[in-house]
CSV table of C-alpha atoms (C1' of nucleotides) in Angstrom, one decimal:
chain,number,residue,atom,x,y,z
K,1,UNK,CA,36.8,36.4,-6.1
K,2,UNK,CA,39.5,35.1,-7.6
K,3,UNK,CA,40.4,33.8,-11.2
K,4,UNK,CA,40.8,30.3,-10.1
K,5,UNK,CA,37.0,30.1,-8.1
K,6,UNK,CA,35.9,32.2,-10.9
K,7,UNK,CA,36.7,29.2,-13.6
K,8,UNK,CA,36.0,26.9,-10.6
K,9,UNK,CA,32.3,28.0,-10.9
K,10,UNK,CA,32.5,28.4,-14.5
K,11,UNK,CA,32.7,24.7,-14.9
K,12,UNK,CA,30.1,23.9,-12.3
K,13,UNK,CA,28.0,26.5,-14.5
K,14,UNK,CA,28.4,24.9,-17.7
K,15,UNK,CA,27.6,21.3,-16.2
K,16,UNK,CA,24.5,22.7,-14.5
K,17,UNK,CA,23.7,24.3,-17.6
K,18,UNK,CA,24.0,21.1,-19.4
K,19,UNK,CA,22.0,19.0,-17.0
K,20,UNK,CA,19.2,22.0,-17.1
K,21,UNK,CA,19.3,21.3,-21.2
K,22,UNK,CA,19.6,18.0,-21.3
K,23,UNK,CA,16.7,17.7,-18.6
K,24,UNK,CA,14.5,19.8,-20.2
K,25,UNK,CA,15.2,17.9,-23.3
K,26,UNK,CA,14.2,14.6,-22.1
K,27,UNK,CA,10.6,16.4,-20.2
K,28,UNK,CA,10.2,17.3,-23.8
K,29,UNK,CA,10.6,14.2,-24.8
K,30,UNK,CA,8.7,11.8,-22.2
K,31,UNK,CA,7.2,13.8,-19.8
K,32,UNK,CA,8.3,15.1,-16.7
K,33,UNK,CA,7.6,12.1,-14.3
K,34,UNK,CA,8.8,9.2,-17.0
K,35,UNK,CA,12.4,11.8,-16.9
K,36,UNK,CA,15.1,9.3,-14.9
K,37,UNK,CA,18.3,11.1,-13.1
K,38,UNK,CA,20.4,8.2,-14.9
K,39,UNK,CA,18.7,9.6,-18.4
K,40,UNK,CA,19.7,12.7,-17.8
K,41,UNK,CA,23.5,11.7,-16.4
K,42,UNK,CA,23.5,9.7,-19.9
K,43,UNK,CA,23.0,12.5,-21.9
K,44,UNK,CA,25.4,14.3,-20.2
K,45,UNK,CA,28.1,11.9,-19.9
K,46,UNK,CA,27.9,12.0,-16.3
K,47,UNK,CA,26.8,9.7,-13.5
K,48,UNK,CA,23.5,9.9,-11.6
K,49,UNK,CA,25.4,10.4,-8.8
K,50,UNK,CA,27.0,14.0,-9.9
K,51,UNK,CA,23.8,15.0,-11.0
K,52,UNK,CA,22.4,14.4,-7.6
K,53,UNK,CA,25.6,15.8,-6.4
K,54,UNK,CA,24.3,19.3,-8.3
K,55,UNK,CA,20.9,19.6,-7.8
K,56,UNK,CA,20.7,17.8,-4.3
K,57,UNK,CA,17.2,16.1,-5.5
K,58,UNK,CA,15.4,15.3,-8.5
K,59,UNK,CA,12.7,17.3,-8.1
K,60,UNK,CA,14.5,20.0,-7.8
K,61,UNK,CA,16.3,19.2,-10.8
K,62,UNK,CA,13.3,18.8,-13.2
K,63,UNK,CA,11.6,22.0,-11.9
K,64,UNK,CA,14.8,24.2,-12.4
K,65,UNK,CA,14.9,22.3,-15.8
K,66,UNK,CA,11.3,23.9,-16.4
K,67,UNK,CA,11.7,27.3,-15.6
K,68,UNK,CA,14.9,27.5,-17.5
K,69,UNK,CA,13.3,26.5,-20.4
K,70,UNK,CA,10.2,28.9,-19.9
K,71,UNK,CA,12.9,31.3,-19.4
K,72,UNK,CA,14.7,30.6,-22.4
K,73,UNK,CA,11.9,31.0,-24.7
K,74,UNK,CA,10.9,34.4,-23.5
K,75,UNK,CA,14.3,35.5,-23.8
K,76,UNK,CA,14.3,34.1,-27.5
K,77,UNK,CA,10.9,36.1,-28.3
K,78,UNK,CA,12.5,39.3,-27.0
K,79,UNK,CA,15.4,39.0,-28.8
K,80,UNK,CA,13.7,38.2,-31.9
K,81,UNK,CA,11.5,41.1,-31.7
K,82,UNK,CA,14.3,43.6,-32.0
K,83,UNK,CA,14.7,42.8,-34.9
K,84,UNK,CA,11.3,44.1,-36.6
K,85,UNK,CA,9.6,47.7,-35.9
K,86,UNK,CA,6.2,47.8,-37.7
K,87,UNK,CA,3.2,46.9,-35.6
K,88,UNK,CA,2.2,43.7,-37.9
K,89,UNK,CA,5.0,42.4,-38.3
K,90,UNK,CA,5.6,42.1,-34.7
K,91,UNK,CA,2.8,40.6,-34.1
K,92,UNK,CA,3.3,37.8,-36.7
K,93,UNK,CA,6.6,37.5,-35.3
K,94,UNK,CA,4.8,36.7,-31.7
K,95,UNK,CA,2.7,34.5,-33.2
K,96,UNK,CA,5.3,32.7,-35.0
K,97,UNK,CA,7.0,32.3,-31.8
K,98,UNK,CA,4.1,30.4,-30.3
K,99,UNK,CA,3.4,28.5,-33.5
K,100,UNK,CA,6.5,28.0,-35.1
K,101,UNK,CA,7.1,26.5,-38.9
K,102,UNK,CA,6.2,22.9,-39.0
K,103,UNK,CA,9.0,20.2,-38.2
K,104,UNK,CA,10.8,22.7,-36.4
K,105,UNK,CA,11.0,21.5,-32.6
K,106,UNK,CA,8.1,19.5,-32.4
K,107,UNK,CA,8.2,18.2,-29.2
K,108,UNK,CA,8.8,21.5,-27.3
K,109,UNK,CA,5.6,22.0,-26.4
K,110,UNK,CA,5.3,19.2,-24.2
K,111,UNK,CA,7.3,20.8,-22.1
K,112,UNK,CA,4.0,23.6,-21.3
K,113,UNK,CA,2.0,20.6,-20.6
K,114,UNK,CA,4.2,19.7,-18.0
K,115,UNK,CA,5.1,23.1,-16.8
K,116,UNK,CA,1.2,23.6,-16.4
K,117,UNK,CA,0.6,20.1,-14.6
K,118,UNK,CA,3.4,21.5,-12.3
K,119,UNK,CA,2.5,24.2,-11.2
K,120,UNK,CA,-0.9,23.6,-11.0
K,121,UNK,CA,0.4,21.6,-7.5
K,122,UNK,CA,3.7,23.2,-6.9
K,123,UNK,CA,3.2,26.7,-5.5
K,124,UNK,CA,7.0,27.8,-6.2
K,125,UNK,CA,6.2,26.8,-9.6
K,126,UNK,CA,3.0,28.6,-10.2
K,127,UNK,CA,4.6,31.9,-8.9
K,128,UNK,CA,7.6,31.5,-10.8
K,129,UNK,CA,5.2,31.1,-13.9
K,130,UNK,CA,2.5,33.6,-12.9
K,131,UNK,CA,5.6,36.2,-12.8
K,132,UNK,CA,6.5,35.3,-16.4
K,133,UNK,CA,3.7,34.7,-18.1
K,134,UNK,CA,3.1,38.5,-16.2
K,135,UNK,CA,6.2,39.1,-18.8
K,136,UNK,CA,5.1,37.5,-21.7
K,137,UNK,CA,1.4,39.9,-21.5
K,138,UNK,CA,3.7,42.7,-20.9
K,139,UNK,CA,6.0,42.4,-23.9
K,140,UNK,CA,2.8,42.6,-25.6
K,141,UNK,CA,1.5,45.3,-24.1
K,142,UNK,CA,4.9,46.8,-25.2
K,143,UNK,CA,4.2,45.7,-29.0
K,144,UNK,CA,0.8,47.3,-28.6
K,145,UNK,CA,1.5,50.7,-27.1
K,146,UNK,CA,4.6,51.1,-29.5
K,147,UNK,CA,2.5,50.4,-32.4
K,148,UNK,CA,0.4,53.3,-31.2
K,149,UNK,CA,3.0,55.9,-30.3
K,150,UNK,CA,4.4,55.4,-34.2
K,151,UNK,CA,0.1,55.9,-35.0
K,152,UNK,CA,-0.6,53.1,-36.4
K,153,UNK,CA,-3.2,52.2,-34.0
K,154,UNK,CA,-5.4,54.5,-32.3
K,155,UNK,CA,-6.5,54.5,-28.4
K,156,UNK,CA,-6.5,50.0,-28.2
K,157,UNK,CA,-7.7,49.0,-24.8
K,158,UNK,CA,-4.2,47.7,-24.1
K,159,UNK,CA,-5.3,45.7,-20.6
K,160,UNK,CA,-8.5,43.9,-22.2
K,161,UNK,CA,-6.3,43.0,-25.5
K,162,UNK,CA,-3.4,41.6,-23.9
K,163,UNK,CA,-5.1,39.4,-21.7
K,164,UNK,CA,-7.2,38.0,-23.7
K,165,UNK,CA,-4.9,37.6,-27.0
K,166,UNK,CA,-2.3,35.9,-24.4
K,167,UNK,CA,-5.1,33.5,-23.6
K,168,UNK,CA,-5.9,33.0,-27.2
K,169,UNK,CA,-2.5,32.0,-28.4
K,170,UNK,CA,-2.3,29.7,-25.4
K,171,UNK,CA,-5.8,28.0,-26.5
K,172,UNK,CA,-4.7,27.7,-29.8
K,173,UNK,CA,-1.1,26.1,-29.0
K,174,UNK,CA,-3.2,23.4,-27.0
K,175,UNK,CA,-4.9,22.6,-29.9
K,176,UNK,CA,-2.0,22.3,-32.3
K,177,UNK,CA,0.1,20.6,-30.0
K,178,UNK,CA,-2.3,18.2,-29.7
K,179,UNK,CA,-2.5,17.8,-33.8
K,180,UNK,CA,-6.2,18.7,-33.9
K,181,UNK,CA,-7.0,18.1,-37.2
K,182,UNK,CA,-9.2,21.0,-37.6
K,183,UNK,CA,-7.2,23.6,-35.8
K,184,UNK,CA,-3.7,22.8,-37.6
K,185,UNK,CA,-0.9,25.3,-37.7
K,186,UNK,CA,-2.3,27.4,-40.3
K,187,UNK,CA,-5.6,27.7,-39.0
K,188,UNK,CA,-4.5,28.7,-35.5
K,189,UNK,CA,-1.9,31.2,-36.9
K,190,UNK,CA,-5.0,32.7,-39.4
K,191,UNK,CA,-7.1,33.0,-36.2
K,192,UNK,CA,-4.9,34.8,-34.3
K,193,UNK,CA,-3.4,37.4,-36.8
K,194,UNK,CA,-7.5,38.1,-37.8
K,195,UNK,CA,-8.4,38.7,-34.1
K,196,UNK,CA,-5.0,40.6,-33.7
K,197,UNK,CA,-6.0,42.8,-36.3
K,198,UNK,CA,-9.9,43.1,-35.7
K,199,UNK,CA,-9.2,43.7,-32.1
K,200,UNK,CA,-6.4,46.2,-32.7
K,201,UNK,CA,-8.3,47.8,-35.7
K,202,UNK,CA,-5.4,47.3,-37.8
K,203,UNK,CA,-5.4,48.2,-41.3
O,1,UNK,CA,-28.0,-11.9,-23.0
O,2,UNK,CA,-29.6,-13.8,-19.7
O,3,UNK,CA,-31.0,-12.0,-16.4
O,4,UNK,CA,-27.9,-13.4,-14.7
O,5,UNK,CA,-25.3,-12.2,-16.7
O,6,UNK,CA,-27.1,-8.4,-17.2
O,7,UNK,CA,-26.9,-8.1,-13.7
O,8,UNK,CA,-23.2,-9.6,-12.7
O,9,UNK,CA,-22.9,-7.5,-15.7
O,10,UNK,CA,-24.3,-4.7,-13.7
O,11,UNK,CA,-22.4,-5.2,-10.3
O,12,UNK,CA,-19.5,-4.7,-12.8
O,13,UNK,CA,-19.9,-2.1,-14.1
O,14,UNK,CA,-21.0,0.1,-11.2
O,15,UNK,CA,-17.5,-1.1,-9.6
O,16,UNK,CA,-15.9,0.3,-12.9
O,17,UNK,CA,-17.2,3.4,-12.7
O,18,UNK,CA,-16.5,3.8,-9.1
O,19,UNK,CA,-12.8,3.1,-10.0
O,20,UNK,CA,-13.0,5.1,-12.8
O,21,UNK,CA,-14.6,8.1,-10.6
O,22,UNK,CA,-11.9,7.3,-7.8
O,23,UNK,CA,-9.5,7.7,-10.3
O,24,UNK,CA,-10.1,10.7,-11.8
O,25,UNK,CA,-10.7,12.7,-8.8
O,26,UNK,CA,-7.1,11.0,-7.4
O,27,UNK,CA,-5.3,12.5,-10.4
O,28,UNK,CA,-7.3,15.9,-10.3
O,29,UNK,CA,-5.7,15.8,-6.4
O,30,UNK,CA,-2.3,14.7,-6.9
O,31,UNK,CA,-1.4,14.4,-10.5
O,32,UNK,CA,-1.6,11.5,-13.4
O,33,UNK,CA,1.8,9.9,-12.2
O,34,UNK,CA,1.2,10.2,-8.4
O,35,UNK,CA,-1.8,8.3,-8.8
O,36,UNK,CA,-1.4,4.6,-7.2
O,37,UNK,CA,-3.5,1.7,-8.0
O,38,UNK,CA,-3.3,1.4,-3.9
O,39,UNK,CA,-5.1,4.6,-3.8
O,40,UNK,CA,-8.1,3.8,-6.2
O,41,UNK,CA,-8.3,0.5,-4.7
O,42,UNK,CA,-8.4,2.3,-1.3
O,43,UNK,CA,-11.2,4.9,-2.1
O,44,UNK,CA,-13.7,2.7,-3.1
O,45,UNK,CA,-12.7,-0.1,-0.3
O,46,UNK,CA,-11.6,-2.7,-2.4
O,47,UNK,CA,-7.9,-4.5,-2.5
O,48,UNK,CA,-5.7,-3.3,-5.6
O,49,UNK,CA,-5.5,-7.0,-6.9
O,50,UNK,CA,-9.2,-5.6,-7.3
O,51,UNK,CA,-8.4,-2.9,-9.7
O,52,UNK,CA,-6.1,-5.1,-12.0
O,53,UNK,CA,-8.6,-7.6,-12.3
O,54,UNK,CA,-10.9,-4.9,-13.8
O,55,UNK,CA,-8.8,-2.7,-16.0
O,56,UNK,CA,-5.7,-4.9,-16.0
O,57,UNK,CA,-3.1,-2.5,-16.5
O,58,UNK,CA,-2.7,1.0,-14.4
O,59,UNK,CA,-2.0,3.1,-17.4
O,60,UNK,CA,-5.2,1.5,-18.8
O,61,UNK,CA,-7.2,2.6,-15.7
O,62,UNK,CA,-5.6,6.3,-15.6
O,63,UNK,CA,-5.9,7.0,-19.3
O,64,UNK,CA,-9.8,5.5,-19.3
O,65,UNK,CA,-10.3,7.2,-16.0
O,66,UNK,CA,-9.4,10.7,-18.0
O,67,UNK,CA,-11.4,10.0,-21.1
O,68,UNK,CA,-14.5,9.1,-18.4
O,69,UNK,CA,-13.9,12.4,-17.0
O,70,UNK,CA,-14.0,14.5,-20.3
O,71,UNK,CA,-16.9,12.9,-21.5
O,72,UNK,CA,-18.7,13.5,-17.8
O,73,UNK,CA,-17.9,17.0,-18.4
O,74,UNK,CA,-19.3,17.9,-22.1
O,75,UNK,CA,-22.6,15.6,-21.2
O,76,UNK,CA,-23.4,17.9,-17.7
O,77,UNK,CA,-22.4,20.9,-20.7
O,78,UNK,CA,-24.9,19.1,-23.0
O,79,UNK,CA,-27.6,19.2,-20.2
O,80,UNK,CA,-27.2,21.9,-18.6
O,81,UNK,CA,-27.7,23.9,-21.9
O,82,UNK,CA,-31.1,22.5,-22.2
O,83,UNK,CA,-32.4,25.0,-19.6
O,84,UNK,CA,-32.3,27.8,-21.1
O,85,UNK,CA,-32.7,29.1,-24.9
O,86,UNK,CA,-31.7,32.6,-25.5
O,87,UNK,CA,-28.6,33.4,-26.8
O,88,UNK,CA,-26.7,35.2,-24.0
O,89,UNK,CA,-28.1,33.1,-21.5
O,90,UNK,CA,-26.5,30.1,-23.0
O,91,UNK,CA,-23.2,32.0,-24.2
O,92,UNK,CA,-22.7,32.5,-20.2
O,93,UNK,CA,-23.4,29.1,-19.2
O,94,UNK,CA,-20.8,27.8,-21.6
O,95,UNK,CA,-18.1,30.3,-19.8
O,96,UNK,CA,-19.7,29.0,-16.0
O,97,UNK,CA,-19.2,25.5,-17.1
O,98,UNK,CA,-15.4,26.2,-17.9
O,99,UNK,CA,-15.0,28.4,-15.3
O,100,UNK,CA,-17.4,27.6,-12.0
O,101,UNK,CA,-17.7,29.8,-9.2
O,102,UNK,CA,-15.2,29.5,-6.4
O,103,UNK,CA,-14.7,27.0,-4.1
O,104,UNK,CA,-16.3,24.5,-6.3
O,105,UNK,CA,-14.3,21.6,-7.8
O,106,UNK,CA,-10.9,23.6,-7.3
O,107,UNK,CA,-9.0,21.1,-8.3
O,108,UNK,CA,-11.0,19.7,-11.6
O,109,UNK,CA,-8.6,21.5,-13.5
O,110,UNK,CA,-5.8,19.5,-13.0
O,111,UNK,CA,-7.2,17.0,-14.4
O,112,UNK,CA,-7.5,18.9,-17.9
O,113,UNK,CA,-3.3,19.5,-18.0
O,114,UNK,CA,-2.9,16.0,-16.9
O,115,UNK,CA,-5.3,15.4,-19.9
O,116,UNK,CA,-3.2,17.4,-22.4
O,117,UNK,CA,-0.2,15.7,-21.4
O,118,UNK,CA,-0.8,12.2,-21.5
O,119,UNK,CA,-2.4,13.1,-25.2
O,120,UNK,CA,0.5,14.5,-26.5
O,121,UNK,CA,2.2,11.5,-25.9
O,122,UNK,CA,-0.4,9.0,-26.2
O,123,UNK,CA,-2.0,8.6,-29.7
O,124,UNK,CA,-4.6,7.3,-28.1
O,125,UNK,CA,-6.0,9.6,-25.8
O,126,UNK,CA,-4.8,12.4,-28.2
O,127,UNK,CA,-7.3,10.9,-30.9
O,128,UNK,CA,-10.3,10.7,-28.0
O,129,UNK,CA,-9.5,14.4,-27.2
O,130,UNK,CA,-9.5,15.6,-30.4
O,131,UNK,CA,-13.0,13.8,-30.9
O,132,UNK,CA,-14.3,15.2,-28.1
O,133,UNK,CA,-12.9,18.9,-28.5
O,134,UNK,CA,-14.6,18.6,-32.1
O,135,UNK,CA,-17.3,17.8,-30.2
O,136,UNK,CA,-17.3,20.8,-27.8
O,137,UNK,CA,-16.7,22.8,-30.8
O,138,UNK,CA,-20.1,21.6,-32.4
O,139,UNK,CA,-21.8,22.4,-29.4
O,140,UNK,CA,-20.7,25.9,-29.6
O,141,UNK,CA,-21.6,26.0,-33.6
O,142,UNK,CA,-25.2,25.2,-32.7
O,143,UNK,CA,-25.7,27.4,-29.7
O,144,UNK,CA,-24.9,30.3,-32.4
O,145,UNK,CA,-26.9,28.7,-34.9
O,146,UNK,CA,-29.4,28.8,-32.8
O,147,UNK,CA,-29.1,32.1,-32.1
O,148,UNK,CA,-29.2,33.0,-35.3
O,149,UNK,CA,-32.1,31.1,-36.3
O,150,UNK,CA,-34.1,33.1,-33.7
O,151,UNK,CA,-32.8,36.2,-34.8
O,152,UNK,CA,-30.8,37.2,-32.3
O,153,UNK,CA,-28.0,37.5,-34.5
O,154,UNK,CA,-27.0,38.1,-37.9
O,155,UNK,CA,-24.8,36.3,-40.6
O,156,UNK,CA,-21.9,34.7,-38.0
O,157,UNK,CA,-18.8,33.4,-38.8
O,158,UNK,CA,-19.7,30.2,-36.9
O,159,UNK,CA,-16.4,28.1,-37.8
O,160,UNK,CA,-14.5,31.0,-37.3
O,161,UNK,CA,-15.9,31.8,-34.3
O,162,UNK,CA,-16.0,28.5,-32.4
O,163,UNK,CA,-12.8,27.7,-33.1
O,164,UNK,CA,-11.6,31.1,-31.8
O,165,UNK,CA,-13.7,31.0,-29.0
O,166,UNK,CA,-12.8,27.4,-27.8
O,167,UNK,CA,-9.3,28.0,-27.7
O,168,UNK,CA,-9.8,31.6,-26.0
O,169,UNK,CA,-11.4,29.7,-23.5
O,170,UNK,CA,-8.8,26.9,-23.0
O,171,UNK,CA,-6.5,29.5,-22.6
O,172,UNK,CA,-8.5,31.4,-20.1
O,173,UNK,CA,-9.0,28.3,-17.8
O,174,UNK,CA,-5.3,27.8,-17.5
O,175,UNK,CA,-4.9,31.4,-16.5
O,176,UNK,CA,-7.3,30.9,-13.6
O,177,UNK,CA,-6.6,27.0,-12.5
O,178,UNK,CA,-3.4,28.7,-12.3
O,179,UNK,CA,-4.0,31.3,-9.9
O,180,UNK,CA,-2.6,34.0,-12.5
O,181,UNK,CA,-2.7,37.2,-10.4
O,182,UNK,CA,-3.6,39.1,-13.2
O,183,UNK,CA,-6.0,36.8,-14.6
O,184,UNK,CA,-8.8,35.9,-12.2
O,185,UNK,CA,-11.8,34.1,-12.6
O,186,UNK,CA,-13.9,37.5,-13.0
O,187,UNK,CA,-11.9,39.5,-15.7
O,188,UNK,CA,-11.5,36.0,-17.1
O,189,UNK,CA,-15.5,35.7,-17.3
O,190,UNK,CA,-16.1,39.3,-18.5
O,191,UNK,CA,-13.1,38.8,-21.4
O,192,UNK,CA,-14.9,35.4,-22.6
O,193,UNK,CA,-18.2,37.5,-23.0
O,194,UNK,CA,-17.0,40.5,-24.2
O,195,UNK,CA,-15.0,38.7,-26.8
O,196,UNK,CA,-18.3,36.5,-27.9
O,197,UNK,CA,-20.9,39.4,-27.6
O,198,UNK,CA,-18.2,41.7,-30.2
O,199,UNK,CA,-17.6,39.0,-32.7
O,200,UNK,CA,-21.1,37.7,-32.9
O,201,UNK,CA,-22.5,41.3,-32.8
O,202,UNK,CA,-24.6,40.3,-29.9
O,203,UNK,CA,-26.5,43.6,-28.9
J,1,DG,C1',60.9,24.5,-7.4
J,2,DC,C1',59.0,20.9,-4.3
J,3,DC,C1',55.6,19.1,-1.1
J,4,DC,C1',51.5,18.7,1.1
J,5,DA,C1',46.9,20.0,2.6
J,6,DT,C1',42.6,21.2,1.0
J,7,DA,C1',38.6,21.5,-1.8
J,8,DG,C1',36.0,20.6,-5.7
J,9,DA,C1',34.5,17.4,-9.2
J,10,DC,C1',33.3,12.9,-9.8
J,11,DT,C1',32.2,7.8,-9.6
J,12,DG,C1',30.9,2.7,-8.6
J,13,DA,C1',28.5,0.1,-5.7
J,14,DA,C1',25.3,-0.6,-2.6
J,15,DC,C1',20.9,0.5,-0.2
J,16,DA,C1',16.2,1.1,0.7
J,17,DG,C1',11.7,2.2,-0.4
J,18,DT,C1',8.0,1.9,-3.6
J,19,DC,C1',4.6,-0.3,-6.4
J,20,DA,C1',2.6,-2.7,-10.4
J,21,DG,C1',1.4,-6.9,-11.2
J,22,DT,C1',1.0,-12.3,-10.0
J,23,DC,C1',-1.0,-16.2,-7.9
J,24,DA,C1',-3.3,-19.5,-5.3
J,25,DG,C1',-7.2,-19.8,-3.3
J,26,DG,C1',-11.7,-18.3,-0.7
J,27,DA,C1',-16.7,-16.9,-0.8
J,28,DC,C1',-20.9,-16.4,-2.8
J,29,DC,C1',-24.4,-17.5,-6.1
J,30,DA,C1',-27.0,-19.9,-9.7
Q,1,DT,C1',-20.2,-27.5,-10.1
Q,2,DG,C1',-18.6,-23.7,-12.4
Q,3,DG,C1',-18.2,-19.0,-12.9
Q,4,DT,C1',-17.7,-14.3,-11.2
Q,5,DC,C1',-15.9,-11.5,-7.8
Q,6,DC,C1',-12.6,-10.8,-4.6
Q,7,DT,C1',-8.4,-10.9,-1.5
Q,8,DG,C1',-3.8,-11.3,1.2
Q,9,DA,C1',0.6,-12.3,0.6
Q,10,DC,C1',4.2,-12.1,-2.2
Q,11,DT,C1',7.8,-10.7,-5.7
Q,12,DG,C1',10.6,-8.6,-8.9
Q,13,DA,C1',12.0,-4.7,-11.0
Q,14,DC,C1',13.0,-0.1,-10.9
Q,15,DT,C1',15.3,4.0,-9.3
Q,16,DG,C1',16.4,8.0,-6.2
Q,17,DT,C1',19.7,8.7,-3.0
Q,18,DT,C1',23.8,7.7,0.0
Q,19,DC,C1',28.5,6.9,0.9
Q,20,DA,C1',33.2,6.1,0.9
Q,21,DG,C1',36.6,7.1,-1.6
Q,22,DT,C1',39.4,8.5,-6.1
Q,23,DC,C1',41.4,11.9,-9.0
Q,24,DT,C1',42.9,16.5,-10.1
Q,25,DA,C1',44.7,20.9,-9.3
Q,26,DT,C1',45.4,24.9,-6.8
Q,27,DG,C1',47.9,27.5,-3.6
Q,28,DG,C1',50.6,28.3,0.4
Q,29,DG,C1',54.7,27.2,3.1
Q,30,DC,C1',59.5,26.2,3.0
DNA sequence: GCCCATAGACTGAACAGTCAGTCAGGACCA
DNA sequence: TGGTCCTGACTGACTGTTCAGTCTATGGGC
């Protein structure tokens, strides 16, 4: 491969990379079917045509837009958990990830709504998520069996706990997502830590 | 009121709910935005003109169509809890009505992320579903009440738990409408219970 | 160093299909 | 006669996709 393909496909990279944002952007936004091509070619300074041009269809485009953004934030959360080492403080870190500080990217979570209605119908979709949502539990299961190998946790029924504190922290998203007004942020991020901790037997 | 006008009154309203029951099984099948007015009108074998001239707009059939189908759901909840009184009877038919055996209604779920979505974009529906989770939640509150009234368990967190439990079992359904290899409807059973039997100290 | 062929990036304009919603009027009933 | 229920035919707007062709630059032949 030469230098001169090399920056070739560097620019188709960064424009596919920029549709990808932009689309995902815009799902966020309005919803994955009200998402037009000529929005997304705005955004980018583009036409409809080229976006076409790159993805072949839109479908195709708004899907790739979805699992690049599921695969985005798992990459954030594994970064972000380098950075801590104590068992708790992981796990508020997870949580945090989930249920981040209040005006900070609001509408992101309409993108999992989407995501879900997708591959609820889309088999290449639900696989694609299946595999890493099969991530997300095991990062957990990571946190977990790390906290125990340092001793602060003894024998946790890693499996039983991941699954089900995964589920949790989706339940609970719903509901703040959705601006229940009895499950707000703080409530939600209260619930989980307590059943983290009870479950765990955490001191 | 007249005779007359109760019973055109009538004729109406049964077409309405057709439409409305056409419609929601349409966007449990293909999706909120796949849904055409063509397709309602079609499945209860009347012209589309038919359809506007009863709910106007589309969006105004889709998005009453949805809340018709949440509120069908908690009222067969409502009833079928009436059949039985103890405790852990009760506590499992709340996790059989979110998560039915096989086959049946496969594709009820869609509905749900369909639900979600449209509510975190439409006030609207967002306020309905926030009623009628409230509502789901209170359901919960009295089953344990109830439970503890009888004795069957002591001193429960009751807010605490609902809301935990709810959202667990949110969570869990999307797990299994989603196929999740990990997460099938079984473990998905056995982690609602175990959870609710631990934190309510259920013997 | 010049020229030309080739490929990739890109666009404007047009096309074609889809559908929500309109409208004028028909049928039935009290 | 008037009101409710209902329809077929139509339309107007929207929008994904196609296509023919432009522009740029790279790289090889001379």
């Amino acid at each position: 491969m030469t230098d001169v393909k090399q920056q070739a496909e560097a620019v188709a990279d960064v424009r596919r990379d920029q549709m990808l944002a932009a689309a995902a952007r815009l799902i966020a936004e309005r919803g994955f079917s009200d998402t037009r091509i000529a929005d997304v070619a705005a955004r980018v300074g583009a036409s409809p045509a080229l976006v076409i041009y790159y993805f072949g269809t839109k479908d195709s485009l708004l899907t790739e837009a979805l699992r690049w953004s599921e695969r985005s934030f798992y990459a954030a959360v594994e970064e972000m958990l380098q950075e801590t080492t104590a068992l708790r403080a992981r796990i508020e870190n997870l949580v945090d990830a989930c249920l981040p500080a209040s005006q900070d990217v609001p509408d992101d979570w309409g993108l999992w709504f989407d995501l879900w209605a997708q591959a609820f119908r889309h088999p290449e979709v639900k696989k694609d998520r299946a595999q890493l949502d099969d991530q997300w539990r095991a990062l957990i299961a990571r946190v977990v069996e790390a906290g125990e190998a340092a001793g602060e946790i003894e024998a946790p029924d890693v499996e039983g706990f991941t699954v089900m504190w995964a589920a949790l922290l989706d339940g609970l998203v719903v509901q703040v997502a959705l601006d229940d007004p009895v499950v707000d942020r703080g409530m939600a991020k209260r619930v989980a830590l307590a059943v983290a901790v009870k479950e765990l037997g955490l001191s």
